[in-house]
Amino acid sequence: MANDPIPFLDLVTPHRELEEELVEAFRQALRSAAFVGGPQVEGFEREFAAYCGARHCVGVANGTDAVRFALMASGVGPGDAVVTVSHTFIATVEAISQAGAGTEFVDIDERTYCMSPDALDRYLRGRKTDPATGRPLGSRTGMPIKAVLPVHLYGQVADMDAITSIAARYGLLVIEDACQAHGAEYRSTDRSWRRAGAFGKAAAFSFYPGKNLGACGEGGAVTTDDEQVAKTIKMLRDHGQAQKYYHDLEGYNGRLDAIQAAFLRVKLRHLDAWNETRRAAAARYGEVLSKIPGVIVPFESETSRAIYHLYVIRTKDRSELGDHLKSQGVFTGLHYPVPVHLQKCYREWGYGAGSFPVTERVCGEILSLPMFPGLTEDQQKRVAAGISGFVSAVSTT
Ligand SMILES: Cc1ncc(COP(=O)(O)O)c(C=O)c1O
């Protein structure tokens, strides 16, 4: 209807559309009583590995476990530092800490909002070398850096050619945080397109319900080409056992629920179509919004096919714009209002305002517009009209 509220995210409609298939998946799970592990988990792992173009996929309980297990299984732990970005959901950094490692930040690229290869290069060039390991020493932690952890934020793959070649120069592992990038593609200099999850030593995915591929509850996965990493994650997620009650290492209860795996198999079949719908909606937004003065629309380079987990614009008056849209029944989001390095829980790390200028500038201007597969052209027109009305009103006062 013309004046119905436009949600930031509509999770109800796709579930209504898939209701029969999902209920059937649930019924099968009840009938087999295979609730933990079993054919649904293995089936999903096989299918998602193939989808991402990785040799292995290991289902885990959530995306935070996926990042943590990817790091741990790749040999990152106490005494190591990991370089990541502050413009991310806090789970990226929680997982580094939970793996026992220390976090180092570099700034983001002002156009893609992902890790800036230039900032990474500058940062690593400026570091002293640890005589024991030959690796660069982190500026905050003083610990030798072992891995670089780019985040494919909002559904756009970070500049992986540049990041992996810089990391290789210093002998560092690359682990992808692909929690927002199911199906996002990147073209390497050899001109091959690959999906998120196929670039680093390992990659972490979240299936939190609002993700492009979301469970009907919690879920996560790690993709990797490394058989040993996959084997170790299978143990880490299951109390450190490869054989029941023989615990070779101390692990966790971090398994992917079998019912969620069954739901994810149903939804995986629709992911490409959903992503295409999001890309089409992003193109329509871009067409109109890029003409509005003071509004910056998402940038996609020729080497990127983003899947628009979020459609994030930038404008100086984003809070007022958000309020204005809300008054018109258009709901927006903020991802994320405070960069991780300025969060209270990391106060003792000693970062202040100005530590990562691009991250901080972007954080102050971003606004996430409604974006989901069923978003209609009419709804988008109303969002765009709300934005252009606000901008004209502001420019005449
Ligand atoms: C970039 C990023 N990393 C990690 C996570 C953690 O995933 P989960 O919420 O499934 O633990 C998320 C999820 O929101 C995320 O967006």
mmCIF file of N, CA and C in Angstrom, residues 6-63:
data_model
loop_
_atom_site.group_PDB
_atom_site.id
_atom_site.type_symbol
_atom_site.label_atom_id
_atom_site.label_comp_id
_atom_site.label_asym_id
_atom_site.label_seq_id
_atom_site.Cartn_x
_atom_site.Cartn_y
_atom_site.Cartn_z
ATOM 1 N N ILE A 6 7.825 0.919 5.426
ATOM 2 C CA ILE A 6 8.809 0.126 4.670
ATOM 3 C C ILE A 6 9.854 -0.351 5.668
ATOM 4 N N PRO A 7 9.893 -1.651 5.928
ATOM 5 C CA PRO A 7 10.839 -2.123 6.945
ATOM 6 C C PRO A 7 12.275 -2.005 6.439
ATOM 7 N N PHE A 8 13.181 -1.992 7.375
ATOM 8 C CA PHE A 8 14.591 -2.017 7.000
ATOM 9 C C PHE A 8 14.921 -3.384 6.380
ATOM 10 N N LEU A 9 14.294 -4.424 6.946
ATOM 11 C CA LEU A 9 14.529 -5.787 6.462
ATOM 12 C C LEU A 9 13.236 -6.574 6.634
ATOM 13 N N ASP A 10 12.787 -7.229 5.587
ATOM 14 C CA ASP A 10 11.586 -8.071 5.683
ATOM 15 C C ASP A 10 12.018 -9.535 5.679
ATOM 16 N N LEU A 11 11.975 -10.140 6.868
ATOM 17 C CA LEU A 11 12.352 -11.556 6.966
ATOM 18 C C LEU A 11 11.132 -12.469 6.879
ATOM 19 N N VAL A 12 9.945 -11.870 6.993
ATOM 20 C CA VAL A 12 8.736 -12.696 7.052
ATOM 21 C C VAL A 12 8.380 -13.239 5.662
ATOM 22 N N THR A 13 8.394 -12.362 4.655
ATOM 23 C CA THR A 13 7.934 -12.779 3.326
ATOM 24 C C THR A 13 8.725 -13.965 2.760
ATOM 25 N N PRO A 14 10.070 -13.931 2.768
ATOM 26 C CA PRO A 14 10.770 -15.093 2.181
ATOM 27 C C PRO A 14 10.475 -16.392 2.922
ATOM 28 N N HIS A 15 10.236 -16.295 4.241
ATOM 29 C CA HIS A 15 9.922 -17.518 4.979
ATOM 30 C C HIS A 15 8.510 -18.008 4.667
ATOM 31 N N ARG A 16 7.614 -17.056 4.392
ATOM 32 C CA ARG A 16 6.266 -17.463 4.001
ATOM 33 C C ARG A 16 6.337 -18.173 2.643
ATOM 34 N N GLU A 17 7.164 -17.615 1.745
ATOM 35 C CA GLU A 17 7.277 -18.218 0.413
ATOM 36 C C GLU A 17 7.878 -19.630 0.463
ATOM 37 N N LEU A 18 8.769 -19.845 1.419
ATOM 38 C CA LEU A 18 9.451 -21.148 1.503
ATOM 39 C C LEU A 18 8.825 -22.056 2.557
ATOM 40 N N GLU A 19 7.685 -21.647 3.090
ATOM 41 C CA GLU A 19 7.135 -22.341 4.262
ATOM 42 C C GLU A 19 7.014 -23.853 4.055
ATOM 43 N N GLU A 20 6.451 -24.255 2.919
ATOM 44 C CA GLU A 20 6.234 -25.694 2.707
ATOM 45 C C GLU A 20 7.554 -26.459 2.731
ATOM 46 N N GLU A 21 8.543 -25.925 2.005
ATOM 47 C CA GLU A 21 9.851 -26.607 1.942
ATOM 48 C C GLU A 21 10.512 -26.662 3.314
ATOM 49 N N LEU A 22 10.395 -25.566 4.072
ATOM 50 C CA LEU A 22 11.044 -25.514 5.387
ATOM 51 C C LEU A 22 10.337 -26.454 6.369
ATOM 52 N N VAL A 23 9.010 -26.467 6.303
ATOM 53 C CA VAL A 23 8.259 -27.361 7.204
ATOM 54 C C VAL A 23 8.579 -28.813 6.865
ATOM 55 N N GLU A 24 8.729 -29.101 5.587
ATOM 56 C CA GLU A 24 9.070 -30.467 5.173
ATOM 57 C C GLU A 24 10.464 -30.845 5.703
ATOM 58 N N ALA A 25 11.389 -29.901 5.635
ATOM 59 C CA ALA A 25 12.746 -30.157 6.159
ATOM 60 C C ALA A 25 12.673 -30.442 7.659
ATOM 61 N N PHE A 26 11.837 -29.683 8.357
ATOM 62 C CA PHE A 26 11.676 -29.873 9.804
ATOM 63 C C PHE A 26 11.044 -31.234 10.090
ATOM 64 N N ARG A 27 10.030 -31.567 9.279
ATOM 65 C CA ARG A 27 9.339 -32.852 9.473
ATOM 66 C C ARG A 27 10.333 -34.013 9.305
ATOM 67 N N GLN A 28 11.169 -33.910 8.270
ATOM 68 C CA GLN A 28 12.164 -34.975 8.028
ATOM 69 C C GLN A 28 13.117 -35.096 9.212
ATOM 70 N N ALA A 29 13.502 -33.937 9.767
ATOM 71 C CA ALA A 29 14.418 -33.962 10.916
ATOM 72 C C ALA A 29 13.749 -34.645 12.103
ATOM 73 N N LEU A 30 12.466 -34.331 12.325
ATOM 74 C CA LEU A 30 11.750 -34.966 13.442
ATOM 75 C C LEU A 30 11.673 -36.478 13.230
ATOM 76 N N ARG A 31 11.427 -36.857 11.995
ATOM 77 C CA ARG A 31 11.225 -38.298 11.727
ATOM 78 C C ARG A 31 12.523 -39.091 11.857
ATOM 79 N N SER A 32 13.647 -38.435 11.540
ATOM 80 C CA SER A 32 14.924 -39.161 11.634
ATOM 81 C C SER A 32 15.566 -38.964 13.002
ATOM 82 N N ALA A 33 15.117 -37.922 13.723
ATOM 83 C CA ALA A 33 15.702 -37.540 15.013
ATOM 84 C C ALA A 33 17.216 -37.319 14.909
ATOM 85 N N ALA A 34 17.683 -36.977 13.726
ATOM 86 C CA ALA A 34 19.116 -36.660 13.558
ATOM 87 C C ALA A 34 19.280 -35.160 13.797
ATOM 88 N N PHE A 35 19.406 -34.767 15.051
ATOM 89 C CA PHE A 35 19.418 -33.350 15.394
ATOM 90 C C PHE A 35 20.827 -32.761 15.440
ATOM 91 N N VAL A 36 21.821 -33.622 15.693
ATOM 92 C CA VAL A 36 23.204 -33.137 15.797
ATOM 93 C C VAL A 36 24.055 -33.938 14.817
ATOM 94 N N GLY A 37 24.735 -33.255 13.921
ATOM 95 C CA GLY A 37 25.543 -33.947 12.906
ATOM 96 C C GLY A 37 24.634 -34.690 11.930
ATOM 97 N N GLY A 38 25.204 -35.616 11.189
ATOM 98 C CA GLY A 38 24.399 -36.449 10.291
ATOM 99 C C GLY A 38 24.315 -35.904 8.882
ATOM 100 N N PRO A 39 23.432 -36.521 8.078
ATOM 101 C CA PRO A 39 23.426 -36.253 6.633
ATOM 102 C C PRO A 39 23.080 -34.817 6.251
ATOM 103 N N GLN A 40 22.222 -34.140 7.034
ATOM 104 C CA GLN A 40 21.877 -32.761 6.650
ATOM 105 C C GLN A 40 23.087 -31.840 6.796
ATOM 106 N N VAL A 41 23.830 -32.008 7.877
ATOM 107 C CA VAL A 41 25.022 -31.173 8.083
ATOM 108 C C VAL A 41 26.050 -31.485 6.993
ATOM 109 N N GLU A 42 26.277 -32.765 6.771
ATOM 110 C CA GLU A 42 27.267 -33.143 5.747
ATOM 111 C C GLU A 42 26.833 -32.681 4.355
ATOM 112 N N GLY A 43 25.549 -32.809 4.083
ATOM 113 C CA GLY A 43 25.028 -32.376 2.777
ATOM 114 C C GLY A 43 25.220 -30.884 2.594
ATOM 115 N N PHE A 44 24.872 -30.118 3.622
ATOM 116 C CA PHE A 44 25.035 -28.666 3.510
ATOM 117 C C PHE A 44 26.513 -28.315 3.331
ATOM 118 N N GLU A 45 27.375 -28.963 4.091
ATOM 119 C CA GLU A 45 28.808 -28.661 3.986
ATOM 120 C C GLU A 45 29.326 -28.906 2.570
ATOM 121 N N ARG A 46 28.884 -29.998 1.995
ATOM 122 C CA ARG A 46 29.297 -30.327 0.624
ATOM 123 C C ARG A 46 28.799 -29.250 -0.348
ATOM 124 N N GLU A 47 27.539 -28.903 -0.203
ATOM 125 C CA GLU A 47 26.928 -27.952 -1.154
ATOM 126 C C GLU A 47 27.488 -26.536 -0.984
ATOM 127 N N PHE A 48 27.724 -26.133 0.256
ATOM 128 C CA PHE A 48 28.221 -24.763 0.457
ATOM 129 C C PHE A 48 29.696 -24.655 0.042
ATOM 130 N N ALA A 49 30.480 -25.713 0.265
ATOM 131 C CA ALA A 49 31.873 -25.715 -0.210
ATOM 132 C C ALA A 49 31.884 -25.541 -1.728
ATOM 133 N N ALA A 50 31.044 -26.330 -2.408
ATOM 134 C CA ALA A 50 30.987 -26.245 -3.879
ATOM 135 C C ALA A 50 30.539 -24.856 -4.302
ATOM 136 N N TYR A 51 29.554 -24.303 -3.605
ATOM 137 C CA TYR A 51 29.039 -22.974 -3.956
ATOM 138 C C TYR A 51 30.149 -21.914 -3.864
ATOM 139 N N CYS A 52 30.947 -22.023 -2.808
ATOM 140 C CA CYS A 52 31.997 -21.008 -2.596
ATOM 141 C C CYS A 52 33.243 -21.297 -3.443
ATOM 142 N N GLY A 53 33.343 -22.499 -3.991
ATOM 143 C CA GLY A 53 34.552 -22.858 -4.740
ATOM 144 C C GLY A 53 35.699 -23.214 -3.810
ATOM 145 N N ALA A 54 35.355 -23.767 -2.644
ATOM 146 C CA ALA A 54 36.389 -24.205 -1.693
ATOM 147 C C ALA A 54 36.350 -25.728 -1.592
ATOM 148 N N ARG A 55 37.467 -26.332 -1.168
ATOM 149 C CA ARG A 55 37.493 -27.804 -1.082
ATOM 150 C C ARG A 55 36.665 -28.318 0.085
ATOM 151 N N HIS A 56 36.696 -27.560 1.194
ATOM 152 C CA HIS A 56 36.023 -28.038 2.407
ATOM 153 C C HIS A 56 35.139 -26.949 3.000
ATOM 154 N N CYS A 57 34.093 -27.402 3.673
ATOM 155 C CA CYS A 57 33.277 -26.497 4.480
ATOM 156 C C CYS A 57 32.969 -27.244 5.773
ATOM 157 N N VAL A 58 33.104 -26.543 6.874
ATOM 158 C CA VAL A 58 32.759 -27.147 8.169
ATOM 159 C C VAL A 58 31.709 -26.265 8.834
ATOM 160 N N GLY A 59 30.554 -26.827 9.083
ATOM 161 C CA GLY A 59 29.479 -26.067 9.724
ATOM 162 C C GLY A 59 29.762 -25.891 11.203
ATOM 163 N N VAL A 60 29.517 -24.696 11.705
ATOM 164 C CA VAL A 60 29.724 -24.407 13.125
ATOM 165 C C VAL A 60 28.504 -23.650 13.664
ATOM 166 N N ALA A 61 28.560 -23.304 14.954
ATOM 167 C CA ALA A 61 27.359 -22.804 15.632
ATOM 168 C C ALA A 61 26.962 -21.388 15.230
ATOM 169 N N ASN A 62 27.907 -20.564 14.837
ATOM 170 C CA ASN A 62 27.618 -19.158 14.483
ATOM 171 C C ASN A 62 28.866 -18.563 13.817
ATOM 172 N N GLY A 63 28.733 -17.330 13.356
ATOM 173 C CA GLY A 63 29.847 -16.705 12.646
ATOM 174 C C GLY A 63 31.018 -16.360 13.543
#
